[in-house]
């Protein structure tokens, strides 16, 4: 089992300068390694030969200087035994040359540089698997951390020894649990200082329980107006912390944009904006943890929808008029508000926190296909878009009346139990529903 504890560091001024310097050098080297792998692949797949044959840069290219490996430009592509190295191993073999050519990189521990190369490798692997876009160079605001592998960092009370930095105090808000060993240690720079994230592992903790151990189950329907609707009828409100701080965010952003570029006042203005964003993130994270503990403590099995959040927040496809050749309205401006609301709710982070708490408590978490969950009747199984009217649900087939989100949560629960092979009866829950037209007239119209 893996857990991560985060603590606030209390470094000296000299240590802050050292960590900032290490972070900037690692960022530059990260961007260089991304470009190196890209150029190596381009030279092997489409060699550039002759003088001034690169139309984009018009740079003089010699046909005798080209990459012999598609993995990287520098480093020995062959091991001492004659085997071909991969991209990560080839770039790793070039680190001694880097320190000879640029001696200031000797101040960074060798394992930290290797962890940076692993980030490059992981970025390309995610791209090859279709889980992300092509790796790009990172700005200072996007590269904010570096890591130490297991065994390099030593703890002694509320002090930690960081190779290349020295002993540093941290606010030990909670002690390490017994039986857990320290793994990867990450230093991360945030708006209000440096933090240390310690990964802990214990192989003796049992894995996720089997469906046979579940005696109670709930279905959870995630939304915007209500963060979560539970099949038991409980409704969890959505505080919308990001929306509440929108006005303050606009004011700080406007003030920062008016400052002179490169000035100290501009830096202070953007620091204030970053602290606001950090406060909103912490409020949302704290609320999610509380909701996760509430859900995990209410049942032995929790069932969610497997939502394609990235697809839901994707931009609308442009529409072209075939007659005039002009672009038509695709309603992306209206969808922008929906995208902000989805990002503010952070459904993915909530589900991830529920999985973490469930793993500690021995609770099973399962996800099902979300197709037609909001249109299906939990009583008779009839599926129709007309069953739902905003926050109300009235089945056209059997006349079942319920809160729309609670009914969807009940459908999610039934589908999940069916996939897991568990038979647990569901108590009847109506929820609070207010219909625009009388119920008797509506049921009479349906022929019931």
Coordinates of C-alpha atoms in Angstrom, one line a residue:
X1 CA 0.0 0.0 0.0
X2 CA 1.3 3.5 -0.9
X3 CA 0.4 6.7 0.9
X4 CA 1.9 10.2 0.6
X5 CA 2.4 12.7 3.4
X6 CA 3.1 16.4 2.7
X7 CA 4.9 18.7 5.1
X8 CA 5.9 22.4 5.0
X9 CA 9.6 22.9 4.8
X10 CA 11.4 25.6 6.8
X11 CA 14.7 26.2 4.9
X12 CA 17.2 28.9 5.4
X13 CA 17.7 31.7 2.9
X14 CA 20.8 29.9 1.5
X15 CA 18.9 26.7 1.1
X16 CA 16.1 28.4 -0.7
X17 CA 18.6 29.9 -3.2
X18 CA 20.1 26.5 -3.7
X19 CA 16.7 24.8 -4.3
X20 CA 15.6 27.5 -6.7
X21 CA 18.9 27.2 -8.6
X22 CA 18.5 23.4 -8.8
X23 CA 14.9 23.7 -10.0
X24 CA 15.9 26.1 -12.8
X25 CA 18.8 24.0 -14.0
X26 CA 16.6 20.9 -14.0
X27 CA 14.0 22.6 -16.0
X28 CA 16.5 23.7 -18.6
X29 CA 17.9 20.2 -18.8
X30 CA 14.4 18.8 -19.1
X31 CA 13.6 21.0 -22.0
X32 CA 16.9 20.2 -23.7
X33 CA 16.3 16.4 -23.4
X34 CA 12.8 16.8 -24.9
X35 CA 14.3 18.6 -27.9
X36 CA 17.1 16.1 -28.1
X37 CA 14.8 13.2 -28.5
X38 CA 12.6 15.0 -31.0
X39 CA 15.5 16.0 -33.2
X40 CA 17.1 12.5 -33.0
X41 CA 13.9 11.0 -34.2
X42 CA 13.5 13.5 -37.0
X43 CA 17.1 13.0 -38.2
X44 CA 16.7 9.3 -38.4
X45 CA 13.2 9.2 -40.0
X46 CA 13.9 12.1 -42.5
X47 CA 17.7 12.9 -42.7
X48 CA 18.6 16.4 -43.6
X49 CA 21.4 16.3 -46.2
X50 CA 23.4 19.0 -48.0
X51 CA 23.9 22.7 -47.2
X52 CA 21.0 25.1 -46.6
X53 CA 18.4 22.3 -47.2
X54 CA 16.5 23.0 -44.0
X55 CA 13.8 25.4 -45.3
X56 CA 12.6 26.4 -41.9
X57 CA 15.8 27.6 -40.3
X58 CA 18.1 27.8 -43.4
X59 CA 20.9 26.4 -41.3
X60 CA 23.9 24.7 -42.9
X61 CA 23.7 21.0 -42.4
X62 CA 26.5 18.6 -43.0
X63 CA 25.6 15.1 -44.2
X64 CA 28.4 13.5 -42.1
X65 CA 26.9 14.7 -38.7
X66 CA 23.6 12.9 -38.2
X67 CA 22.1 10.8 -35.4
X68 CA 22.8 7.1 -35.4
X69 CA 20.0 6.5 -33.0
X70 CA 16.4 7.6 -33.0
X71 CA 16.4 7.7 -29.2
X72 CA 18.8 10.6 -28.5
X73 CA 21.6 12.7 -30.1
X74 CA 24.1 12.3 -27.3
X75 CA 25.4 9.5 -25.2
X76 CA 26.7 6.1 -26.2
X77 CA 23.8 4.1 -27.9
X78 CA 25.6 0.8 -27.1
X79 CA 26.3 -0.9 -23.8
X80 CA 29.8 -2.3 -23.1
X81 CA 28.3 -5.7 -24.0
X82 CA 27.2 -4.5 -27.4
X83 CA 23.5 -4.3 -26.7
X84 CA 21.5 -1.3 -27.9
X85 CA 20.4 1.2 -25.2
X86 CA 16.9 2.6 -24.9
X87 CA 16.2 6.3 -24.9
X88 CA 16.3 6.6 -21.1
X89 CA 19.6 4.6 -20.8
X90 CA 21.2 6.6 -23.6
X91 CA 20.4 9.9 -22.1
X92 CA 21.5 8.6 -18.7
X93 CA 24.9 7.6 -20.1
X94 CA 25.4 11.2 -21.2
X95 CA 25.1 12.7 -17.7
X96 CA 28.9 12.4 -17.0
X97 CA 29.6 14.3 -20.2
X98 CA 27.0 17.0 -19.1
X99 CA 28.9 17.5 -15.8
X100 CA 32.3 17.8 -17.6
X101 CA 31.0 20.3 -20.1
X102 CA 28.9 22.2 -17.5
X103 CA 30.5 21.9 -14.1
X104 CA 27.8 23.7 -12.3
X105 CA 25.6 20.7 -12.7
X106 CA 27.9 18.8 -10.2
X107 CA 26.0 20.6 -7.4
X108 CA 22.9 18.5 -8.2
X109 CA 23.0 15.0 -7.0
X110 CA 23.2 12.4 -9.8
X111 CA 20.0 10.6 -8.8
X112 CA 18.0 13.8 -9.0
X113 CA 19.2 14.2 -12.6
X114 CA 18.2 10.6 -13.3
X115 CA 14.7 11.3 -11.9
X116 CA 14.4 14.3 -14.3
X117 CA 15.2 11.9 -17.2
X118 CA 12.5 9.6 -15.9
X119 CA 10.0 12.4 -16.2
X120 CA 11.1 12.8 -19.8
X121 CA 10.6 9.1 -20.5
X122 CA 7.2 9.0 -18.7
X123 CA 6.0 12.0 -20.8
X124 CA 6.9 10.2 -24.0
X125 CA 5.4 6.9 -22.8
X126 CA 2.1 8.6 -22.0
X127 CA 2.1 10.1 -25.5
X128 CA 2.8 6.7 -27.1
X129 CA -0.1 5.2 -25.1
X130 CA -2.5 8.0 -26.2
X131 CA -2.9 9.3 -22.7
X132 CA -1.5 12.8 -23.4
X133 CA -0.2 15.1 -26.0
X134 CA 3.3 15.4 -27.3
X135 CA 5.8 16.5 -24.6
X136 CA 6.6 20.2 -24.8
X137 CA 9.1 22.4 -23.0
X138 CA 8.0 23.6 -19.7
X139 CA 7.9 27.2 -18.4
X140 CA 9.0 28.2 -14.9
X141 CA 5.3 28.1 -13.7
X142 CA 4.9 24.5 -15.0
X143 CA 8.1 22.9 -13.6
X144 CA 8.0 23.3 -9.9
X145 CA 9.4 20.1 -8.3
X146 CA 12.2 17.6 -8.3
X147 CA 12.5 14.2 -6.6
X148 CA 14.9 11.9 -4.7
X149 CA 14.8 8.1 -5.2
X150 CA 14.3 5.8 -2.2
X151 CA 17.2 5.6 0.2
X152 CA 18.7 9.0 -0.5
X153 CA 16.8 11.1 2.1
X154 CA 17.3 10.6 5.8
X155 CA 14.8 11.7 8.5
X156 CA 15.6 12.5 12.1
X157 CA 12.6 13.8 14.1
X158 CA 11.5 17.1 12.5
X159 CA 14.6 17.3 10.4
X160 CA 15.4 15.9 7.0
X161 CA 18.8 15.6 5.2
X162 CA 18.5 16.4 1.5
X163 CA 21.6 15.5 -0.6
X164 CA 23.1 18.6 -2.1
X165 CA 21.1 20.9 0.2
X166 CA 21.8 19.8 3.7
X167 CA 19.7 19.4 6.9
X168 CA 16.4 21.2 6.8
X169 CA 13.6 21.5 9.3
X170 CA 10.0 20.8 8.5
X171 CA 6.6 21.1 10.3
X172 CA 5.9 17.5 11.2
X173 CA 2.1 17.8 11.5
X174 CA 1.8 14.0 11.8
X175 CA 4.2 11.3 12.3
X176 CA 5.0 8.4 9.9
X177 CA 2.8 5.4 10.5
X178 CA 4.4 2.3 12.0
X179 CA 5.6 -0.3 9.5
X180 CA 5.7 2.0 6.5
X181 CA 9.1 2.6 4.7
X182 CA 10.0 5.9 3.0
X183 CA 10.1 5.7 -0.8
X184 CA 10.3 8.6 -3.3
X185 CA 10.7 12.1 -1.7
X186 CA 9.6 15.1 -3.8
X187 CA 10.4 18.8 -3.1
X188 CA 7.7 21.0 -4.5
X189 CA 7.7 24.8 -4.7
X190 CA 4.3 26.5 -4.1
X191 CA 3.1 30.1 -3.7
X192 CA 3.9 30.2 0.0
X193 CA 7.2 28.3 0.1
X194 CA 8.6 24.8 -0.3
X195 CA 6.9 21.6 0.6
X196 CA 8.2 18.0 1.0
X197 CA 6.1 15.1 -0.1
X198 CA 7.1 11.7 1.3
X199 CA 5.8 8.5 -0.3
X200 CA 5.4 5.7 2.2
X201 CA 4.8 2.0 1.5
X202 CA 3.9 -1.1 3.4
X203 CA 3.6 -4.4 1.7
X204 CA 1.8 -6.1 4.6
X205 CA -1.4 -4.0 4.2
X206 CA -4.1 -6.2 2.4
X207 CA -5.3 -5.3 -1.1
X208 CA -8.8 -4.2 -2.1
X209 CA -11.4 -6.5 -0.7
X210 CA -13.4 -8.9 -2.9
X211 CA -17.1 -8.3 -3.7
X212 CA -18.0 -11.2 -1.3
X213 CA -17.2 -9.0 1.7
X214 CA -19.6 -6.2 0.7
X215 CA -22.9 -6.2 2.7
X216 CA -24.0 -2.6 1.9
X217 CA -23.6 -0.6 -1.3
X218 CA -24.3 2.9 -2.5
X219 CA -24.4 4.6 -5.9
X220 CA -23.0 8.1 -6.3
X221 CA -24.1 10.4 -9.1
X222 CA -21.7 13.4 -9.5
X223 CA -23.0 16.8 -10.6
X224 CA -22.5 20.5 -10.6
X225 CA -25.4 22.0 -8.6
X226 CA -25.0 19.1 -6.2
X227 CA -21.5 17.7 -6.0
X228 CA -22.8 14.2 -5.3
X229 CA -26.2 12.5 -5.0
X230 CA -26.3 9.2 -3.1
X231 CA -28.7 6.4 -3.8
X232 CA -29.8 6.6 -0.1
X233 CA -31.3 10.0 -0.8
X234 CA -28.4 12.1 0.7
X235 CA -27.4 15.1 -1.2
X236 CA -23.9 16.6 -0.9
X237 CA -23.7 20.3 -1.7
X238 CA -21.1 21.8 -4.1
X239 CA -19.5 24.9 -2.5
X240 CA -18.0 26.1 -5.8
X241 CA -14.9 27.6 -4.2
X242 CA -13.6 28.7 -7.6
X243 CA -16.7 30.6 -8.5
X244 CA -16.7 32.4 -5.2
X245 CA -13.2 33.6 -5.7
X246 CA -13.8 34.6 -9.3
X247 CA -14.3 38.3 -8.6
X248 CA -11.2 38.6 -6.5
X249 CA -9.3 36.7 -9.1
X250 CA -10.3 39.1 -11.8
X251 CA -9.2 42.1 -9.7
X252 CA -5.8 40.7 -8.9
X253 CA -5.2 39.6 -12.5
X254 CA -6.1 43.1 -13.7
X255 CA -3.8 44.7 -11.2
X256 CA -0.9 42.4 -12.2
X257 CA -1.4 43.0 -15.9
X258 CA -1.1 46.8 -15.4
X259 CA 2.3 46.5 -13.8
X260 CA 5.5 46.9 -15.8
X261 CA 7.0 43.7 -17.1
X262 CA 10.0 42.5 -15.1
X263 CA 9.3 44.9 -12.2
X264 CA 9.2 43.8 -8.5
X265 CA 5.6 45.1 -8.2
X266 CA 4.5 42.8 -11.0
X267 CA 6.1 39.9 -9.3
X268 CA 4.4 40.7 -6.0
X269 CA 1.0 41.1 -7.8
X270 CA 1.3 37.7 -9.4
X271 CA 2.4 36.2 -6.1
X272 CA -0.8 37.5 -4.5
X273 CA -2.8 35.9 -7.4
X274 CA -1.0 32.6 -6.9
X275 CA -1.8 32.6 -3.2
X276 CA -5.5 33.1 -4.0
X277 CA -5.4 30.1 -6.3
X278 CA -3.6 28.1 -3.7
X279 CA -6.2 28.9 -1.1
X280 CA -9.0 27.9 -3.4
X281 CA -7.2 24.6 -4.1
X282 CA -6.8 23.9 -0.4
X283 CA -10.4 24.6 0.3
X284 CA -11.5 22.3 -2.4
X285 CA -9.1 19.6 -1.4
X286 CA -10.2 19.7 2.3
X287 CA -13.8 19.5 1.3
X288 CA -13.2 16.5 -1.0
X289 CA -11.4 14.7 1.8
X290 CA -14.3 15.2 4.1
X291 CA -16.8 14.0 1.5
X292 CA -14.6 11.0 0.8
X293 CA -14.6 10.0 4.4
X294 CA -18.4 10.5 4.6
X295 CA -19.0 8.2 1.5
X296 CA -16.5 5.5 2.6
X297 CA -18.0 5.4 6.1
X298 CA -21.5 4.8 4.8
X299 CA -21.1 1.5 2.9
X300 CA -18.9 -1.4 2.0
X301 CA -19.1 -0.8 -1.7
X302 CA -19.2 2.5 -3.6
X303 CA -20.1 2.7 -7.2
X304 CA -19.4 5.7 -9.5
X305 CA -19.9 6.5 -13.2
X306 CA -16.8 6.1 -15.4
X307 CA -17.0 9.6 -16.8
X308 CA -14.9 10.9 -19.7
X309 CA -14.2 14.2 -18.0
X310 CA -11.6 15.3 -20.6
X311 CA -14.1 14.7 -23.4
X312 CA -16.9 16.6 -21.5
X313 CA -14.6 19.6 -21.3
X314 CA -13.4 19.4 -24.9
X315 CA -13.9 22.4 -27.2
X316 CA -16.9 22.3 -29.6
X317 CA -16.0 21.3 -33.1
X318 CA -16.0 24.2 -35.6
X319 CA -19.0 24.3 -38.0
X320 CA -18.4 25.5 -41.6
X321 CA -21.1 26.7 -43.9
X322 CA -20.6 24.8 -47.2
X323 CA -22.3 27.5 -49.2
X324 CA -20.6 30.7 -47.9
X325 CA -17.4 29.1 -46.5
X326 CA -17.8 31.0 -43.2
X327 CA -17.8 29.5 -39.8
X328 CA -21.1 29.1 -38.0
X329 CA -21.8 29.4 -34.3
X330 CA -20.7 26.3 -32.3
X331 CA -21.9 27.7 -28.9
X332 CA -18.4 27.3 -27.4
X333 CA -18.9 30.6 -25.5
X334 CA -21.9 29.1 -23.6
X335 CA -20.0 25.9 -23.0
X336 CA -17.1 27.8 -21.4
X337 CA -19.2 28.3 -18.2
X338 CA -20.0 24.6 -18.1
X339 CA -16.3 23.7 -18.4
X340 CA -15.4 26.1 -15.6
X341 CA -18.1 24.5 -13.4
X342 CA -16.8 21.0 -14.1
X343 CA -13.2 22.0 -13.4
X344 CA -14.4 23.7 -10.1
X345 CA -16.2 20.5 -9.0
X346 CA -13.1 18.4 -9.8
X347 CA -14.9 15.0 -10.1
X348 CA -11.7 13.1 -10.9
X349 CA -9.9 14.4 -7.8
X350 CA -12.9 13.5 -5.6
X351 CA -13.0 9.9 -7.0
X352 CA -9.3 9.5 -6.5
X353 CA -9.6 10.6 -2.9
X354 CA -12.4 8.2 -2.3
X355 CA -10.2 5.4 -3.7
X356 CA -7.4 6.3 -1.3
X357 CA -9.7 6.4 1.7
X358 CA -11.4 3.2 0.6
X359 CA -8.1 1.4 0.2
X360 CA -7.3 2.3 3.8
X361 CA -10.7 1.2 5.1
X362 CA -11.1 -2.0 3.1
X363 CA -14.0 -0.6 1.0
X364 CA -14.6 -1.7 -2.6
X365 CA -14.9 1.0 -5.3
X366 CA -16.3 0.2 -8.7
X367 CA -17.1 2.2 -11.9
X368 CA -19.8 1.5 -14.5
X369 CA -20.7 2.8 -18.0
X370 CA -22.6 6.1 -17.6
X371 CA -24.8 5.6 -20.7
X372 CA -28.4 6.5 -20.1
X373 CA -28.1 6.5 -16.3
X374 CA -30.0 9.8 -16.0
X375 CA -32.8 8.6 -18.3
X376 CA -33.4 5.1 -16.9
X377 CA -36.1 4.5 -14.3
X378 CA -34.7 2.7 -11.2
X379 CA -38.1 1.1 -10.6
X380 CA -39.0 -0.5 -13.9
X381 CA -35.9 0.1 -16.1
X382 CA -37.7 2.1 -18.8
X383 CA -35.3 4.4 -20.7
X384 CA -36.5 7.6 -22.2
X385 CA -35.2 11.2 -22.4
X386 CA -38.7 12.5 -21.5
X387 CA -38.4 10.8 -18.1
X388 CA -36.3 13.6 -16.8
X389 CA -37.3 17.3 -16.5
X390 CA -34.2 19.1 -15.1
X391 CA -34.1 18.1 -11.4
X392 CA -37.3 16.0 -11.5
X393 CA -37.8 12.4 -12.6
X394 CA -41.2 11.0 -13.6
X395 CA -41.2 7.7 -15.4
X396 CA -43.5 7.6 -18.5
X397 CA -44.0 3.9 -18.1
X398 CA -44.8 3.3 -14.4
X399 CA -45.2 6.8 -13.0
X400 CA -42.3 6.5 -10.6
X401 CA -41.5 9.9 -9.0
X402 CA -38.1 10.8 -7.5
X403 CA -35.4 13.3 -7.5
X404 CA -33.6 13.0 -10.9
X405 CA -30.1 12.8 -9.4
X406 CA -31.1 10.3 -6.6
X407 CA -32.8 8.1 -9.2
X408 CA -29.6 8.2 -11.4
X409 CA -27.6 7.2 -8.3
X410 CA -30.0 4.3 -7.7
X411 CA -29.5 3.2 -11.4
X412 CA -25.7 3.4 -11.0
X413 CA -25.9 1.2 -7.9
X414 CA -28.0 -1.4 -9.6
X415 CA -25.7 -1.6 -12.6
X416 CA -22.6 -1.8 -10.4
X417 CA -24.1 -4.6 -8.2
X418 CA -25.1 -6.5 -11.4
X419 CA -21.6 -6.3 -12.8
X420 CA -20.1 -7.4 -9.5
X421 CA -22.6 -10.2 -9.0
X422 CA -23.9 -8.9 -5.7
X423 CA -27.6 -8.9 -4.6
X424 CA -28.3 -6.2 -2.0
X425 CA -31.8 -4.8 -1.8
X426 CA -32.2 -1.1 -2.2
X427 CA -34.5 0.9 0.2
X428 CA -37.2 3.0 -1.5
X429 CA -36.1 6.6 -1.6
X430 CA -38.3 9.3 -3.2
X431 CA -36.4 12.5 -2.3
X432 CA -37.8 16.0 -2.5
X433 CA -39.5 16.7 -5.8
X434 CA -41.7 19.6 -6.9
X435 CA -43.5 19.1 -10.2
X436 CA -44.7 22.0 -12.4
X437 CA -48.0 20.2 -13.0
X438 CA -50.1 18.1 -10.6
X439 CA -49.0 14.5 -10.3
X440 CA -52.5 13.1 -10.8
X441 CA -53.0 14.9 -14.1
X442 CA -49.5 13.8 -15.3
X443 CA -50.2 10.2 -14.4
X444 CA -53.7 10.4 -16.0
X445 CA -52.1 11.6 -19.2
X446 CA -49.7 8.7 -19.2
X447 CA -52.7 6.3 -19.1
X448 CA -51.8 4.9 -15.6

